[in-house]
């Protein structure tokens, strides 16, 4: 495998077993736990000046902190997205500074491009030629795009509620799209059945492959560097499966480990009231979630009733003195509209939960007034512009 010098291999988050990445591609062979890429941080010689000398052109500028070399990467120059100051939102939140990390500017319009770039790179190095996953929509579109670039066949299982744009572009990228039932759990069931019938398919499912959150972690690298190495006080992440916030926690820990910063931001998982297993687990002080029996939210990317990595998500928010907050669908959609009106940025409904969550934290008195708050927009608003427009029409606009 064409790996970076510091990449040490894979470690099971459950049993602690360690494995050579060339030999093991997905779950722990001993206990079936999730695997996490590990690094020899002492071998990483990376400072602020070195990064400043590089073009801000792709997440692969952080190659030393990634498993695979940039030369071997399946990439469409994902990452390097804008961190946009939003002064008109400062008074709304009662803080010193508000910024939106606009990851909807990635090649397929969502932050999932980051993780798929690394996961598909891993697939190439393992000799795969067909990949598969169940998806709420965005990561299926990204998977089809990167699989096409790698010359792979892709098989994507999505619920019928996935956006028209996602479904259309899966096909446009050459993916084999399978629309299954109405909800994500239905798509997962169909995907698992298909994987059982095709043992040569390579899974791109989050936390099945160890590499999706490795791409996601580069979002926080960029946030901190774009703030000139001033760590923000709060980062609000829309949280469904939890890939983004798990990656952010790892990134914050790594930046501190190699001496680029001294602190970590408080990470907040933001969800919708109709499907908030992480919020419920935080409120009940549990170490893992309990599945939501009847999930019901307009935010399809957040309607994950049974998130597989909840222990890792809960660790991320607790170890950074963050938390979790849920808001109603109407508040989420209104937040998306208000951001568009006053900041000029377009958030899809699901990531608008991060903005709505920040508002809710402000109303609860969580801020002292001198904070820098970053809201992560994980998908472009035009993916589901019809949903936002319908909300406006319901308000008589």
CSV table of C-alpha atoms in Angstrom, one decimal, residues 101-370:
chain,number,residue,atom,x,y,z
A,101,UNK,CA,-17.7,26.5,7.5
A,102,UNK,CA,-19.3,26.1,4.1
A,103,UNK,CA,-18.6,22.5,3.2
A,104,UNK,CA,-21.4,22.5,0.7
A,105,UNK,CA,-18.8,23.9,-1.7
A,106,UNK,CA,-17.2,20.4,-2.1
A,107,UNK,CA,-17.3,18.8,-5.6
A,108,UNK,CA,-20.6,16.9,-5.2
A,109,UNK,CA,-22.0,19.5,-2.8
A,110,UNK,CA,-21.4,17.9,0.5
A,111,UNK,CA,-18.8,17.2,3.2
A,112,UNK,CA,-19.0,13.5,2.4
A,113,UNK,CA,-16.6,14.0,-0.5
A,114,UNK,CA,-13.8,14.2,2.0
A,115,UNK,CA,-14.4,10.7,3.5
A,116,UNK,CA,-15.2,9.1,0.2
A,117,UNK,CA,-11.9,10.3,-1.3
A,118,UNK,CA,-9.9,8.4,1.4
A,119,UNK,CA,-12.3,5.4,1.5
A,120,UNK,CA,-12.1,4.9,-2.3
A,121,UNK,CA,-8.4,5.4,-2.2
A,122,UNK,CA,-8.2,2.5,0.3
A,123,UNK,CA,-10.4,0.5,-2.0
A,124,UNK,CA,-8.0,0.9,-4.9
A,125,UNK,CA,-5.1,-0.2,-2.7
A,126,UNK,CA,-7.0,-3.3,-1.6
A,127,UNK,CA,-7.7,-4.2,-5.2
A,128,UNK,CA,-11.4,-3.6,-5.2
A,129,UNK,CA,-13.4,-3.0,-8.3
A,130,UNK,CA,-17.0,-2.8,-7.0
A,131,UNK,CA,-18.1,-0.8,-3.9
A,132,UNK,CA,-21.3,-0.5,-2.0
A,133,UNK,CA,-23.1,1.4,0.8
A,134,UNK,CA,-26.4,2.3,2.2
A,135,UNK,CA,-27.0,6.1,2.2
A,136,UNK,CA,-29.4,8.8,3.2
A,137,UNK,CA,-28.3,10.5,-0.1
A,138,UNK,CA,-25.3,12.7,0.1
A,139,UNK,CA,-22.6,10.1,0.7
A,140,UNK,CA,-24.2,7.8,-1.9
A,141,UNK,CA,-23.8,10.6,-4.5
A,142,UNK,CA,-20.2,11.1,-3.4
A,143,UNK,CA,-19.5,7.4,-3.4
A,144,UNK,CA,-20.8,7.1,-7.0
A,145,UNK,CA,-18.7,10.0,-8.1
A,146,UNK,CA,-15.4,8.8,-6.6
A,147,UNK,CA,-16.1,5.2,-7.6
A,148,UNK,CA,-16.5,6.5,-11.2
A,149,UNK,CA,-13.3,8.4,-11.0
A,150,UNK,CA,-11.5,5.2,-9.8
A,151,UNK,CA,-13.1,3.1,-12.5
A,152,UNK,CA,-15.2,1.1,-10.1
A,153,UNK,CA,-18.8,-0.1,-10.2
A,154,UNK,CA,-20.8,1.4,-7.3
A,155,UNK,CA,-24.0,0.0,-5.7
A,156,UNK,CA,-25.9,2.5,-3.6
A,157,UNK,CA,-29.0,1.8,-1.5
A,158,UNK,CA,-31.1,4.8,-0.6
A,159,UNK,CA,-34.5,5.3,1.0
A,160,UNK,CA,-37.2,6.8,-1.2
A,161,UNK,CA,-37.2,10.0,0.8
A,162,UNK,CA,-33.6,10.8,-0.4
A,163,UNK,CA,-33.5,14.0,-2.4
A,164,UNK,CA,-34.2,14.0,-6.1
A,165,UNK,CA,-30.8,15.6,-6.7
A,166,UNK,CA,-29.0,12.8,-4.8
A,167,UNK,CA,-30.8,10.1,-6.6
A,168,UNK,CA,-30.4,11.7,-10.0
A,169,UNK,CA,-26.6,12.3,-9.6
A,170,UNK,CA,-26.0,8.7,-8.3
A,171,UNK,CA,-27.2,7.6,-11.7
A,172,UNK,CA,-25.4,10.3,-13.6
A,173,UNK,CA,-22.1,9.3,-12.0
A,174,UNK,CA,-22.8,5.7,-13.2
A,175,UNK,CA,-23.9,4.2,-10.0
A,176,UNK,CA,-26.3,1.3,-9.6
A,177,UNK,CA,-29.0,3.0,-7.5
A,178,UNK,CA,-31.5,0.9,-5.5
A,179,UNK,CA,-34.4,2.8,-3.9
A,180,UNK,CA,-35.6,0.8,-0.9
A,181,UNK,CA,-38.5,1.6,1.4
A,182,UNK,CA,-39.0,5.0,3.0
A,183,UNK,CA,-36.3,5.3,5.6
A,184,UNK,CA,-32.6,4.8,6.0
A,185,UNK,CA,-33.0,1.6,8.1
A,186,UNK,CA,-34.7,0.0,5.0
A,187,UNK,CA,-31.8,0.9,2.9
A,188,UNK,CA,-29.3,-0.6,5.4
A,189,UNK,CA,-31.3,-3.8,5.4
A,190,UNK,CA,-31.2,-4.1,1.7
A,191,UNK,CA,-27.5,-3.2,1.6
A,192,UNK,CA,-26.6,-5.8,4.2
A,193,UNK,CA,-28.5,-8.5,2.3
A,194,UNK,CA,-26.7,-7.6,-1.0
A,195,UNK,CA,-23.3,-7.6,0.8
A,196,UNK,CA,-24.1,-11.1,2.0
A,197,UNK,CA,-24.7,-12.2,-1.6
A,198,UNK,CA,-21.6,-10.4,-3.1
A,199,UNK,CA,-18.5,-11.1,-1.0
A,200,UNK,CA,-16.3,-9.3,-3.5
A,201,UNK,CA,-18.0,-5.9,-3.0
A,202,UNK,CA,-16.0,-3.5,-0.9
A,203,UNK,CA,-18.0,-1.6,1.7
A,204,UNK,CA,-17.9,2.2,1.9
A,205,UNK,CA,-20.3,2.3,4.8
A,206,UNK,CA,-19.3,4.7,7.6
A,207,UNK,CA,-17.4,3.0,10.4
A,208,UNK,CA,-17.5,-0.3,8.4
A,209,UNK,CA,-14.6,1.2,6.4
A,210,UNK,CA,-12.1,2.8,8.9
A,211,UNK,CA,-11.5,5.7,6.5
A,212,UNK,CA,-14.6,7.9,6.2
A,213,UNK,CA,-13.9,9.8,9.4
A,214,UNK,CA,-10.3,10.3,8.4
A,215,UNK,CA,-11.5,12.5,5.6
A,216,UNK,CA,-14.0,14.2,7.8
A,217,UNK,CA,-11.3,15.2,10.3
A,218,UNK,CA,-9.7,17.6,7.7
A,219,UNK,CA,-12.7,19.9,8.1
A,220,UNK,CA,-11.5,20.9,11.6
A,221,UNK,CA,-7.9,21.1,10.5
A,222,UNK,CA,-9.1,23.8,8.0
A,223,UNK,CA,-11.3,25.6,10.5
A,224,UNK,CA,-8.4,26.1,12.9
A,225,UNK,CA,-5.9,27.0,10.2
A,226,UNK,CA,-8.3,29.5,8.6
A,227,UNK,CA,-8.7,31.1,12.0
A,228,UNK,CA,-4.9,31.6,12.1
A,229,UNK,CA,-4.5,28.8,14.7
A,230,UNK,CA,-7.0,30.4,17.1
A,231,UNK,CA,-9.1,27.4,18.2
A,232,UNK,CA,-12.8,28.4,18.2
A,233,UNK,CA,-14.7,28.1,21.4
A,234,UNK,CA,-17.6,26.1,20.0
A,235,UNK,CA,-18.2,24.1,16.8
A,236,UNK,CA,-21.7,22.9,16.0
A,237,UNK,CA,-22.0,19.8,13.9
A,238,UNK,CA,-25.2,18.4,12.4
A,239,UNK,CA,-25.1,14.8,13.6
A,240,UNK,CA,-26.8,11.7,12.1
A,241,UNK,CA,-24.3,8.9,11.7
A,242,UNK,CA,-21.7,10.9,13.5
A,243,UNK,CA,-18.9,10.8,11.0
A,244,UNK,CA,-18.2,14.5,11.1
A,245,UNK,CA,-18.1,15.0,14.8
A,246,UNK,CA,-16.0,11.9,15.4
A,247,UNK,CA,-13.6,13.1,12.8
A,248,UNK,CA,-13.5,16.6,14.4
A,249,UNK,CA,-12.7,15.1,17.8
A,250,UNK,CA,-9.8,13.1,16.3
A,251,UNK,CA,-8.6,16.2,14.4
A,252,UNK,CA,-8.6,18.4,17.5
A,253,UNK,CA,-6.8,15.8,19.5
A,254,UNK,CA,-4.2,15.3,16.7
A,255,UNK,CA,-3.5,19.0,16.3
A,256,UNK,CA,-2.8,19.2,20.0
A,257,UNK,CA,-0.7,16.1,20.0
A,258,UNK,CA,1.7,17.4,17.3
A,259,UNK,CA,1.9,20.8,18.9
A,260,UNK,CA,0.1,23.0,16.4
A,261,UNK,CA,-2.4,24.1,19.1
A,262,UNK,CA,-2.9,23.8,22.8
A,263,UNK,CA,-6.7,23.6,23.1
A,264,UNK,CA,-9.7,21.8,21.7
A,265,UNK,CA,-13.0,23.4,20.8
A,266,UNK,CA,-16.2,22.4,22.5
A,267,UNK,CA,-18.0,20.1,20.1
A,268,UNK,CA,-21.8,20.1,20.0
A,269,UNK,CA,-23.9,17.5,18.2
A,270,UNK,CA,-27.0,19.0,16.8
A,271,UNK,CA,-30.0,16.9,15.9
A,272,UNK,CA,-33.7,17.2,15.1
A,273,UNK,CA,-36.3,16.6,17.8
A,274,UNK,CA,-37.9,13.8,15.8
A,275,UNK,CA,-34.8,11.8,15.8
A,276,UNK,CA,-32.3,12.7,18.5
A,277,UNK,CA,-30.7,9.5,20.0
A,278,UNK,CA,-27.4,11.3,20.8
A,279,UNK,CA,-29.2,14.1,22.6
A,280,UNK,CA,-31.3,11.6,24.6
A,281,UNK,CA,-28.1,9.7,25.5
A,282,UNK,CA,-26.4,12.9,26.7
A,283,UNK,CA,-29.4,14.0,28.7
A,284,UNK,CA,-29.7,10.5,30.3
A,285,UNK,CA,-25.9,10.3,30.9
A,286,UNK,CA,-25.6,7.1,29.0
A,287,UNK,CA,-22.5,5.7,27.3
A,288,UNK,CA,-24.4,4.6,24.3
A,289,UNK,CA,-27.7,5.5,22.6
A,290,UNK,CA,-31.0,3.7,22.6
A,291,UNK,CA,-32.6,3.4,19.2
A,292,UNK,CA,-35.4,5.8,18.3
A,293,UNK,CA,-38.5,3.6,17.7
A,294,UNK,CA,-40.4,6.0,15.4
A,295,UNK,CA,-38.1,8.6,13.9
A,296,UNK,CA,-39.8,11.5,12.2
A,297,UNK,CA,-38.1,14.5,10.8
A,298,UNK,CA,-37.9,16.4,7.6
A,299,UNK,CA,-34.1,16.3,7.9
A,300,UNK,CA,-33.4,13.0,6.1
A,301,UNK,CA,-29.6,13.1,6.7
A,302,UNK,CA,-30.3,13.3,10.4
A,303,UNK,CA,-33.0,10.6,10.5
A,304,UNK,CA,-30.6,7.9,11.8
A,305,UNK,CA,-32.5,6.1,14.5
A,306,UNK,CA,-29.7,3.7,15.4
A,307,UNK,CA,-26.3,5.4,14.9
A,308,UNK,CA,-23.6,2.7,15.1
A,309,UNK,CA,-20.9,4.9,16.5
A,310,UNK,CA,-22.8,6.6,19.3
A,311,UNK,CA,-20.1,5.8,22.0
A,312,UNK,CA,-17.5,7.6,19.9
A,313,UNK,CA,-19.9,10.6,19.3
A,314,UNK,CA,-20.6,10.8,23.0
A,315,UNK,CA,-16.9,10.6,23.9
A,316,UNK,CA,-16.3,13.5,21.4
A,317,UNK,CA,-18.8,15.8,23.0
A,318,UNK,CA,-18.0,14.9,26.6
A,319,UNK,CA,-14.2,15.0,26.3
A,320,UNK,CA,-14.4,18.5,24.8
A,321,UNK,CA,-16.9,19.9,27.3
A,322,UNK,CA,-19.4,20.2,24.5
A,323,UNK,CA,-22.9,18.7,24.4
A,324,UNK,CA,-25.9,17.8,22.2
A,325,UNK,CA,-29.0,19.8,21.4
A,326,UNK,CA,-32.1,19.1,19.3
A,327,UNK,CA,-34.5,21.5,17.8
A,328,UNK,CA,-37.9,21.2,16.0
A,329,UNK,CA,-38.1,20.8,12.2
A,330,UNK,CA,-39.8,24.2,11.8
A,331,UNK,CA,-36.9,25.9,13.7
A,332,UNK,CA,-34.3,24.1,11.7
A,333,UNK,CA,-35.9,25.2,8.4
A,334,UNK,CA,-36.3,28.7,9.6
A,335,UNK,CA,-32.6,28.8,10.6
A,336,UNK,CA,-31.7,27.7,7.1
A,337,UNK,CA,-33.8,30.5,5.6
A,338,UNK,CA,-32.4,33.1,8.0
A,339,UNK,CA,-28.8,32.1,7.2
A,340,UNK,CA,-29.6,32.5,3.5
A,341,UNK,CA,-31.3,35.8,4.0
A,342,UNK,CA,-28.7,37.4,6.3
A,343,UNK,CA,-25.5,35.6,5.5
A,344,UNK,CA,-26.0,34.8,1.8
A,345,UNK,CA,-25.1,31.2,2.4
A,346,UNK,CA,-27.2,28.2,1.4
A,347,UNK,CA,-27.7,25.4,3.9
A,348,UNK,CA,-29.6,22.2,3.2
A,349,UNK,CA,-32.3,21.4,5.8
A,350,UNK,CA,-30.2,18.8,7.7
A,351,UNK,CA,-27.1,21.0,8.2
A,352,UNK,CA,-29.3,23.9,9.1
A,353,UNK,CA,-29.8,22.0,12.4
A,354,UNK,CA,-26.3,23.2,13.3
A,355,UNK,CA,-27.5,26.8,13.0
A,356,UNK,CA,-30.7,26.1,14.8
A,357,UNK,CA,-28.8,24.3,17.5
A,358,UNK,CA,-26.5,27.3,18.0
A,359,UNK,CA,-29.6,29.5,18.4
A,360,UNK,CA,-31.0,27.1,20.9
A,361,UNK,CA,-27.7,27.1,22.9
A,362,UNK,CA,-27.8,30.9,22.9
A,363,UNK,CA,-31.4,30.9,24.3
A,364,UNK,CA,-30.3,28.5,27.0
A,365,UNK,CA,-27.6,30.9,28.1
A,366,UNK,CA,-24.8,28.7,27.1
A,367,UNK,CA,-22.6,31.6,25.8
A,368,UNK,CA,-20.9,34.3,27.8
A,369,UNK,CA,-20.6,36.7,25.0
A,370,UNK,CA,-17.0,36.5,24.0
